[in-house]
Amino acid sequence: MSDLKLLLLPPTLNVLLVLIGLMLGLRRLLGALLAMLGLIGLLALATPLASHALRQGLEPYPVPMPSQLETAQAIVILGGGRDYDAPEFDWGDAPANATWRRLAYGAHLHRSVELPILVSGGRVHDEHSAEASLMAAALREVFDVPVRWLEGESRNTAENARFSAEMLLAADISHVALVSQAWHLPRAVAEFEAAGMTVIPAPTQFASPPPQGWHAWIPRAYHLNQSTRALNEWLGRAWIALRDRLPL
């Protein structure tokens, strides 16, 4: 699924459409339409208006109220990627920007409710340390916040949920505040609930509204990245819906 997904997301999908169009020949109607669709789609997805529209539909959860957090027994912070060979830190690699945002909000919640923290994130390459260890180092050294559990075997959101739930349920913990980006939480909540957890969504980094006027239509690489992330989540949610309907 992960390899197929790369072909269904921009910019790879757009490039494939253009290449197929060129192979068919621009003089042919189908080839010209595919090439135009690839190029126009790429430009449209790079606009602030499109990226905001795609992300906004993924953000149903508001920031949790203090009364909601009273039932939580732990805070779970999901990994969101890593930067390799980060020279400014002593850990070798470092959390990616998306992960830093999750860690900052998780540390903020910890200071508010004083709940123990689990960080979840594995490794893509065996020669690198688990993402969870980088997250724990960042919480300890940058935010002065302790981590009780490190889940360092997961490679995707479904494994985040399954492996984290195993550790927490063994500690008699079933109610958690789950921290991730607002656009990622619907899929993450579904996976954690499927793993037997009761989840209080704790979203961060909501989509910013597009600028006014013609600036909303100017393509930028940043917004293409945001659109790609949003489409990845929509594909993930579609896969979960399909999986839940398939016979066992």
PDB file of C-alpha atoms in Angstrom:
ATOM      1  CA  MET A   1       0.000   0.000   0.000  1.00  0.00           C
ATOM      2  CA  SER A   2       2.786   2.457   0.875  1.00  0.00           C
ATOM      3  CA  ASP A   3       4.525   2.047  -2.523  1.00  0.00           C
ATOM      4  CA  LEU A   4       1.234   2.366  -4.406  1.00  0.00           C
ATOM      5  CA  LYS A   5       0.342   5.437  -2.375  1.00  0.00           C
ATOM      6  CA  LEU A   6       3.425   7.263  -3.658  1.00  0.00           C
ATOM      7  CA  LEU A   7       2.099   6.901  -7.202  1.00  0.00           C
ATOM      8  CA  LEU A   8      -1.291   8.331  -6.207  1.00  0.00           C
ATOM      9  CA  LEU A   9       0.007  11.523  -4.611  1.00  0.00           C
ATOM     10  CA  PRO A  10       1.468  14.720  -6.089  1.00  0.00           C
ATOM     11  CA  PRO A  11       3.895  15.501  -7.529  1.00  0.00           C
ATOM     12  CA  THR A  12       4.483  11.912  -8.742  1.00  0.00           C
ATOM     13  CA  LEU A  13       0.902  11.508  -9.960  1.00  0.00           C
ATOM     14  CA  ASN A  14       1.065  14.778 -11.888  1.00  0.00           C
ATOM     15  CA  VAL A  15       4.390  13.902 -13.488  1.00  0.00           C
ATOM     16  CA  LEU A  16       3.028  10.499 -14.525  1.00  0.00           C
ATOM     17  CA  LEU A  17       0.006  12.145 -16.127  1.00  0.00           C
ATOM     18  CA  VAL A  18       2.244  14.510 -18.101  1.00  0.00           C
ATOM     19  CA  LEU A  19       4.562  11.680 -19.189  1.00  0.00           C
ATOM     20  CA  ILE A  20       1.637   9.508 -20.302  1.00  0.00           C
ATOM     21  CA  GLY A  21       0.229  12.471 -22.177  1.00  0.00           C
ATOM     22  CA  LEU A  22       3.555  12.995 -23.938  1.00  0.00           C
ATOM     23  CA  MET A  23       3.796   9.292 -24.780  1.00  0.00           C
ATOM     24  CA  LEU A  24       0.333   9.361 -26.313  1.00  0.00           C
ATOM     25  CA  GLY A  25       1.291  12.443 -28.263  1.00  0.00           C
ATOM     26  CA  LEU A  26       0.193  15.969 -27.632  1.00  0.00           C
ATOM     27  CA  ARG A  27      -1.630  16.015 -30.966  1.00  0.00           C
ATOM     28  CA  ARG A  28      -4.048  13.434 -29.707  1.00  0.00           C
ATOM     29  CA  LEU A  29      -6.877  14.721 -27.574  1.00  0.00           C
ATOM     30  CA  LEU A  30      -6.385  12.244 -24.708  1.00  0.00           C
ATOM     31  CA  GLY A  31      -2.649  12.919 -24.503  1.00  0.00           C
ATOM     32  CA  ALA A  32      -3.173  16.668 -24.481  1.00  0.00           C
ATOM     33  CA  LEU A  33      -5.864  16.393 -21.809  1.00  0.00           C
ATOM     34  CA  LEU A  34      -3.669  14.225 -19.548  1.00  0.00           C
ATOM     35  CA  ALA A  35      -0.715  16.579 -19.883  1.00  0.00           C
ATOM     36  CA  MET A  36      -2.905  19.588 -19.112  1.00  0.00           C
ATOM     37  CA  LEU A  37      -4.526  17.795 -16.187  1.00  0.00           C
ATOM     38  CA  GLY A  38      -1.129  16.966 -14.698  1.00  0.00           C
ATOM     39  CA  LEU A  39       0.237  20.496 -15.007  1.00  0.00           C
ATOM     40  CA  ILE A  40      -2.916  22.343 -13.982  1.00  0.00           C
ATOM     41  CA  GLY A  41      -3.490  19.952 -11.079  1.00  0.00           C
ATOM     42  CA  LEU A  42       0.044  20.500  -9.831  1.00  0.00           C
ATOM     43  CA  LEU A  43      -0.371  24.274  -9.929  1.00  0.00           C
ATOM     44  CA  ALA A  44      -3.795  24.155  -8.290  1.00  0.00           C
ATOM     45  CA  LEU A  45      -2.618  21.953  -5.414  1.00  0.00           C
ATOM     46  CA  ALA A  46       0.228  24.410  -4.765  1.00  0.00           C
ATOM     47  CA  THR A  47      -2.179  27.296  -4.061  1.00  0.00           C
ATOM     48  CA  PRO A  48      -3.052  28.372  -0.495  1.00  0.00           C
ATOM     49  CA  LEU A  49      -6.755  28.059  -1.334  1.00  0.00           C
ATOM     50  CA  ALA A  50      -6.515  24.388  -2.367  1.00  0.00           C
ATOM     51  CA  SER A  51      -4.230  23.312   0.478  1.00  0.00           C
ATOM     52  CA  HIS A  52      -6.498  24.956   3.054  1.00  0.00           C
ATOM     53  CA  ALA A  53      -9.633  23.374   1.570  1.00  0.00           C
ATOM     54  CA  LEU A  54      -8.066  19.921   1.605  1.00  0.00           C
ATOM     55  CA  ARG A  55      -6.788  20.228   5.188  1.00  0.00           C
ATOM     56  CA  GLN A  56      -9.809  21.904   6.726  1.00  0.00           C
ATOM     57  CA  GLY A  57     -12.021  18.883   6.083  1.00  0.00           C
ATOM     58  CA  LEU A  58      -9.564  16.726   8.041  1.00  0.00           C
ATOM     59  CA  GLU A  59      -9.747  18.770  11.253  1.00  0.00           C
ATOM     60  CA  PRO A  60     -12.993  17.914  13.101  1.00  0.00           C
ATOM     61  CA  TYR A  61     -11.525  17.908  16.609  1.00  0.00           C
ATOM     62  CA  PRO A  62     -11.221  21.080  18.698  1.00  0.00           C
ATOM     63  CA  VAL A  63      -8.598  21.633  21.371  1.00  0.00           C
ATOM     64  CA  PRO A  64      -9.630  19.521  24.402  1.00  0.00           C
ATOM     65  CA  MET A  65     -11.215  21.248  27.383  1.00  0.00           C
ATOM     66  CA  PRO A  66      -9.671  20.735  30.854  1.00  0.00           C
ATOM     67  CA  SER A  67     -12.764  18.758  31.885  1.00  0.00           C
ATOM     68  CA  GLN A  68     -12.198  16.315  29.003  1.00  0.00           C
ATOM     69  CA  LEU A  69      -8.606  15.691  30.073  1.00  0.00           C
ATOM     70  CA  GLU A  70      -9.682  14.683  33.590  1.00  0.00           C
ATOM     71  CA  THR A  71     -10.395  11.145  32.380  1.00  0.00           C
ATOM     72  CA  ALA A  72      -7.022  10.730  30.637  1.00  0.00           C
ATOM     73  CA  GLN A  73      -4.403   8.483  32.238  1.00  0.00           C
ATOM     74  CA  ALA A  74      -1.507   9.263  29.908  1.00  0.00           C
ATOM     75  CA  ILE A  75      -0.408  11.455  27.004  1.00  0.00           C
ATOM     76  CA  VAL A  76       0.621   9.768  23.744  1.00  0.00           C
ATOM     77  CA  ILE A  77       2.718  11.811  21.295  1.00  0.00           C
ATOM     78  CA  LEU A  78       3.063  10.385  17.802  1.00  0.00           C
ATOM     79  CA  GLY A  79       6.221  10.749  15.763  1.00  0.00           C
ATOM     80  CA  GLY A  80       5.990  12.885  12.630  1.00  0.00           C
ATOM     81  CA  GLY A  81       9.303  12.281  10.908  1.00  0.00           C
ATOM     82  CA  ARG A  82      12.982  12.984  11.437  1.00  0.00           C
ATOM     83  CA  ASP A  83      15.808  15.078  10.002  1.00  0.00           C
ATOM     84  CA  TYR A  84      18.932  13.020   9.354  1.00  0.00           C
ATOM     85  CA  ASP A  85      22.351  14.090  10.598  1.00  0.00           C
ATOM     86  CA  ALA A  86      21.238  17.291  12.318  1.00  0.00           C
ATOM     87  CA  PRO A  87      24.534  18.991  13.329  1.00  0.00           C
ATOM     88  CA  GLU A  88      22.987  21.397  15.847  1.00  0.00           C
ATOM     89  CA  PHE A  89      22.030  18.593  18.246  1.00  0.00           C
ATOM     90  CA  ASP A  90      24.094  15.902  19.952  1.00  0.00           C
ATOM     91  CA  TRP A  91      21.686  13.110  19.049  1.00  0.00           C
ATOM     92  CA  GLY A  92      22.807  12.580  15.424  1.00  0.00           C
ATOM     93  CA  ASP A  93      19.352  12.822  13.878  1.00  0.00           C
ATOM     94  CA  ALA A  94      16.664  15.182  15.172  1.00  0.00           C
ATOM     95  CA  PRO A  95      12.863  15.328  15.107  1.00  0.00           C
ATOM     96  CA  ALA A  96      11.361  16.889  11.987  1.00  0.00           C
ATOM     97  CA  ASN A  97       9.376  20.110  12.226  1.00  0.00           C
ATOM     98  CA  ALA A  98       6.044  18.291  12.427  1.00  0.00           C
ATOM     99  CA  THR A  99       7.337  16.252  15.356  1.00  0.00           C
ATOM    100  CA  TRP A 100       8.648  19.345  17.157  1.00  0.00           C
ATOM    101  CA  ARG A 101       5.154  20.857  17.029  1.00  0.00           C
ATOM    102  CA  ARG A 102       3.674  17.693  18.564  1.00  0.00           C
ATOM    103  CA  LEU A 103       6.359  17.605  21.257  1.00  0.00           C
ATOM    104  CA  ALA A 104       5.789  21.245  22.179  1.00  0.00           C
ATOM    105  CA  TYR A 105       2.055  20.724  22.590  1.00  0.00           C
ATOM    106  CA  GLY A 106       2.584  17.447  24.449  1.00  0.00           C
ATOM    107  CA  ALA A 107       4.935  19.204  26.870  1.00  0.00           C
ATOM    108  CA  HIS A 108       2.348  21.959  27.327  1.00  0.00           C
ATOM    109  CA  LEU A 109      -0.332  19.389  28.144  1.00  0.00           C
ATOM    110  CA  HIS A 110       1.999  17.574  30.533  1.00  0.00           C
ATOM    111  CA  ARG A 111       2.577  20.762  32.517  1.00  0.00           C
ATOM    112  CA  SER A 112      -1.186  21.352  32.634  1.00  0.00           C
ATOM    113  CA  VAL A 113      -2.362  17.898  33.706  1.00  0.00           C
ATOM    114  CA  GLU A 114       0.865  16.209  34.937  1.00  0.00           C
ATOM    115  CA  LEU A 115       0.187  12.937  33.145  1.00  0.00           C
ATOM    116  CA  PRO A 116       2.932  10.470  32.114  1.00  0.00           C
ATOM    117  CA  ILE A 117       4.017  10.538  28.466  1.00  0.00           C
ATOM    118  CA  LEU A 118       4.452   7.814  25.860  1.00  0.00           C
ATOM    119  CA  VAL A 119       6.294   8.697  22.652  1.00  0.00           C
ATOM    120  CA  SER A 120       5.751   6.514  19.604  1.00  0.00           C
ATOM    121  CA  GLY A 121       7.928   6.266  16.504  1.00  0.00           C
ATOM    122  CA  GLY A 122      10.210   3.647  15.000  1.00  0.00           C
ATOM    123  CA  ARG A 123      12.930   3.731  12.384  1.00  0.00           C
ATOM    124  CA  VAL A 124      13.018   3.602   8.614  1.00  0.00           C
ATOM    125  CA  HIS A 125      16.644   2.475   8.371  1.00  0.00           C
ATOM    126  CA  ASP A 126      18.148   0.017  10.855  1.00  0.00           C
ATOM    127  CA  GLU A 127      21.366   2.003  11.261  1.00  0.00           C
ATOM    128  CA  HIS A 128      19.482   4.929  12.798  1.00  0.00           C
ATOM    129  CA  SER A 129      18.011   5.101  16.280  1.00  0.00           C
ATOM    130  CA  ALA A 130      14.256   4.906  16.765  1.00  0.00           C
ATOM    131  CA  GLU A 131      12.360   8.146  16.353  1.00  0.00           C
ATOM    132  CA  ALA A 132      10.941   7.665  19.855  1.00  0.00           C
ATOM    133  CA  SER A 133      14.421   7.996  21.343  1.00  0.00           C
ATOM    134  CA  LEU A 134      14.928  11.317  19.537  1.00  0.00           C
ATOM    135  CA  MET A 135      11.557  12.508  20.814  1.00  0.00           C
ATOM    136  CA  ALA A 136      12.412  11.509  24.362  1.00  0.00           C
ATOM    137  CA  ALA A 137      15.770  13.330  24.140  1.00  0.00           C
ATOM    138  CA  ALA A 138      14.056  16.466  22.858  1.00  0.00           C
ATOM    139  CA  LEU A 139      11.439  16.405  25.610  1.00  0.00           C
ATOM    140  CA  ARG A 140      14.108  15.865  28.251  1.00  0.00           C
ATOM    141  CA  GLU A 141      16.777  18.291  27.067  1.00  0.00           C
ATOM    142  CA  VAL A 142      14.723  21.030  25.409  1.00  0.00           C
ATOM    143  CA  PHE A 143      11.427  20.995  27.315  1.00  0.00           C
ATOM    144  CA  ASP A 144      12.625  19.478  30.614  1.00  0.00           C
ATOM    145  CA  VAL A 145       9.790  16.944  30.491  1.00  0.00           C
ATOM    146  CA  PRO A 146      10.259  13.242  31.374  1.00  0.00           C
ATOM    147  CA  VAL A 147       9.082  10.329  29.219  1.00  0.00           C
ATOM    148  CA  ARG A 148       7.841   7.139  30.839  1.00  0.00           C
ATOM    149  CA  TRP A 149       7.351   4.888  27.793  1.00  0.00           C
ATOM    150  CA  LEU A 150       9.221   4.673  24.487  1.00  0.00           C
ATOM    151  CA  GLU A 151       7.558   2.766  21.664  1.00  0.00           C
ATOM    152  CA  GLY A 152      10.257   2.456  19.029  1.00  0.00           C
ATOM    153  CA  GLU A 153       9.134  -0.323  16.685  1.00  0.00           C
ATOM    154  CA  SER A 154       6.279   1.280  14.727  1.00  0.00           C
ATOM    155  CA  ARG A 155       6.635   2.344  11.093  1.00  0.00           C
ATOM    156  CA  ASN A 156       3.199   3.856  10.464  1.00  0.00           C
ATOM    157  CA  THR A 157       0.102   5.114  12.266  1.00  0.00           C
ATOM    158  CA  ALA A 158      -1.517   1.683  12.525  1.00  0.00           C
ATOM    159  CA  GLU A 159       1.598   0.285  14.216  1.00  0.00           C
ATOM    160  CA  ASN A 160       1.847   3.398  16.430  1.00  0.00           C
ATOM    161  CA  ALA A 161      -1.584   2.463  17.741  1.00  0.00           C
ATOM    162  CA  ARG A 162      -1.084  -1.283  18.052  1.00  0.00           C
ATOM    163  CA  PHE A 163       2.314  -1.220  19.756  1.00  0.00           C
ATOM    164  CA  SER A 164       1.457   1.739  22.016  1.00  0.00           C
ATOM    165  CA  ALA A 165      -1.785   0.089  23.097  1.00  0.00           C
ATOM    166  CA  GLU A 166       0.076  -3.092  24.027  1.00  0.00           C
ATOM    167  CA  MET A 167       2.417  -1.142  26.315  1.00  0.00           C
ATOM    168  CA  LEU A 168      -0.294   0.986  27.897  1.00  0.00           C
ATOM    169  CA  LEU A 169      -2.853  -1.760  28.436  1.00  0.00           C
ATOM    170  CA  ALA A 170      -0.130  -3.816  30.137  1.00  0.00           C
ATOM    171  CA  ALA A 171       0.220  -0.867  32.537  1.00  0.00           C
ATOM    172  CA  ASP A 172      -3.582  -0.841  33.080  1.00  0.00           C
ATOM    173  CA  ILE A 173      -3.970   2.390  31.079  1.00  0.00           C
ATOM    174  CA  SER A 174      -6.794   2.625  28.545  1.00  0.00           C
ATOM    175  CA  HIS A 175      -7.682   6.363  28.402  1.00  0.00           C
ATOM    176  CA  VAL A 176      -5.164   8.598  26.623  1.00  0.00           C
ATOM    177  CA  ALA A 177      -4.819  12.111  25.271  1.00  0.00           C
ATOM    178  CA  LEU A 178      -3.487  11.625  21.744  1.00  0.00           C
ATOM    179  CA  VAL A 179      -1.274  14.381  20.321  1.00  0.00           C
ATOM    180  CA  SER A 180      -0.723  14.927  16.622  1.00  0.00           C
ATOM    181  CA  GLN A 181      -1.435  17.456  13.889  1.00  0.00           C
ATOM    182  CA  ALA A 182      -5.119  18.335  13.561  1.00  0.00           C
ATOM    183  CA  TRP A 183      -5.240  16.894  10.024  1.00  0.00           C
ATOM    184  CA  HIS A 184      -3.686  13.583  11.123  1.00  0.00           C
ATOM    185  CA  LEU A 185      -5.791  12.904  14.203  1.00  0.00           C
ATOM    186  CA  PRO A 186      -8.969  11.470  12.592  1.00  0.00           C
ATOM    187  CA  ARG A 187      -6.998   8.547  11.175  1.00  0.00           C
ATOM    188  CA  ALA A 188      -4.856   8.200  14.308  1.00  0.00           C
ATOM    189  CA  VAL A 189      -7.903   8.210  16.609  1.00  0.00           C
ATOM    190  CA  ALA A 190      -9.555   5.503  14.511  1.00  0.00           C
ATOM    191  CA  GLU A 191      -6.442   3.308  14.723  1.00  0.00           C
ATOM    192  CA  PHE A 192      -6.055   3.755  18.486  1.00  0.00           C
ATOM    193  CA  GLU A 193      -9.720   3.027  19.120  1.00  0.00           C
ATOM    194  CA  ALA A 194      -9.433  -0.104  16.980  1.00  0.00           C
ATOM    195  CA  ALA A 195      -6.512  -1.125  19.202  1.00  0.00           C
ATOM    196  CA  GLY A 196      -8.727  -0.916  22.302  1.00  0.00           C
ATOM    197  CA  MET A 197      -7.945   2.568  23.596  1.00  0.00           C
ATOM    198  CA  THR A 198     -10.314   5.335  24.646  1.00  0.00           C
ATOM    199  CA  VAL A 199      -8.988   8.484  23.004  1.00  0.00           C
ATOM    200  CA  ILE A 200      -9.208  12.182  23.809  1.00  0.00           C
ATOM    201  CA  PRO A 201      -7.983  13.950  20.646  1.00  0.00           C
ATOM    202  CA  ALA A 202      -5.390  16.654  21.362  1.00  0.00           C
ATOM    203  CA  PRO A 203      -4.778  18.380  18.021  1.00  0.00           C
ATOM    204  CA  THR A 204      -2.123  20.938  17.174  1.00  0.00           C
ATOM    205  CA  GLN A 205      -1.112  22.973  14.093  1.00  0.00           C
ATOM    206  CA  PHE A 206      -4.495  23.709  12.565  1.00  0.00           C
ATOM    207  CA  ALA A 207      -4.718  24.853   8.951  1.00  0.00           C
ATOM    208  CA  SER A 208      -4.260  28.609   8.594  1.00  0.00           C
ATOM    209  CA  PRO A 209      -6.838  30.344   6.393  1.00  0.00           C
ATOM    210  CA  PRO A 210      -5.610  31.443   2.953  1.00  0.00           C
ATOM    211  CA  PRO A 211      -4.692  35.090   2.391  1.00  0.00           C
ATOM    212  CA  GLN A 212      -7.226  37.502   0.971  1.00  0.00           C
ATOM    213  CA  GLY A 213      -7.485  38.403  -2.690  1.00  0.00           C
ATOM    214  CA  TRP A 214      -5.290  37.156  -5.500  1.00  0.00           C
ATOM    215  CA  HIS A 215      -2.537  35.991  -3.103  1.00  0.00           C
ATOM    216  CA  ALA A 216      -4.708  32.947  -2.363  1.00  0.00           C
ATOM    217  CA  TRP A 217      -4.114  31.761  -5.950  1.00  0.00           C
ATOM    218  CA  ILE A 218      -0.309  32.068  -6.095  1.00  0.00           C
ATOM    219  CA  PRO A 219       1.302  28.577  -6.175  1.00  0.00           C
ATOM    220  CA  ARG A 220       4.038  27.871  -3.635  1.00  0.00           C
ATOM    221  CA  ALA A 221       6.023  24.743  -2.814  1.00  0.00           C
ATOM    222  CA  TYR A 222       4.945  24.967   0.835  1.00  0.00           C
ATOM    223  CA  HIS A 223       1.268  24.658  -0.078  1.00  0.00           C
ATOM    224  CA  LEU A 224       1.954  21.789  -2.473  1.00  0.00           C
ATOM    225  CA  ASN A 225       3.551  19.964   0.456  1.00  0.00           C
ATOM    226  CA  GLN A 226       0.501  20.688   2.636  1.00  0.00           C
ATOM    227  CA  SER A 227      -1.861  19.504  -0.096  1.00  0.00           C
ATOM    228  CA  THR A 228       0.146  16.299  -0.493  1.00  0.00           C
ATOM    229  CA  ARG A 229      -0.029  15.632   3.251  1.00  0.00           C
ATOM    230  CA  ALA A 230      -3.779  16.209   3.197  1.00  0.00           C
ATOM    231  CA  LEU A 231      -4.301  13.890   0.238  1.00  0.00           C
ATOM    232  CA  ASN A 232      -2.208  11.266   2.007  1.00  0.00           C
ATOM    233  CA  GLU A 233      -4.607  11.489   4.952  1.00  0.00           C
ATOM    234  CA  TRP A 234      -7.664  11.259   2.720  1.00  0.00           C
ATOM    235  CA  LEU A 235      -6.184   8.137   1.119  1.00  0.00           C
ATOM    236  CA  GLY A 236      -5.440   6.713   4.573  1.00  0.00           C
ATOM    237  CA  ARG A 237      -9.002   7.330   5.725  1.00  0.00           C
ATOM    238  CA  ALA A 238     -10.366   5.742   2.547  1.00  0.00           C
ATOM    239  CA  TRP A 239      -8.178   2.690   3.162  1.00  0.00           C
ATOM    240  CA  ILE A 240      -9.428   2.376   6.766  1.00  0.00           C
ATOM    241  CA  ALA A 241     -13.041   2.628   5.589  1.00  0.00           C
ATOM    242  CA  LEU A 242     -12.418  -0.030   2.938  1.00  0.00           C
ATOM    243  CA  ARG A 243     -10.525  -2.265   5.370  1.00  0.00           C
ATOM    244  CA  ASP A 244     -13.332  -2.104   7.929  1.00  0.00           C
ATOM    245  CA  ARG A 245     -15.823  -3.231   5.287  1.00  0.00           C
ATOM    246  CA  LEU A 246     -13.763  -6.156   4.012  1.00  0.00           C
ATOM    247  CA  PRO A 247     -14.787  -9.609   5.313  1.00  0.00           C
ATOM    248  CA  LEU A 248     -12.353 -11.143   7.782  1.00  0.00           C
TER     249      LEU A 248
END
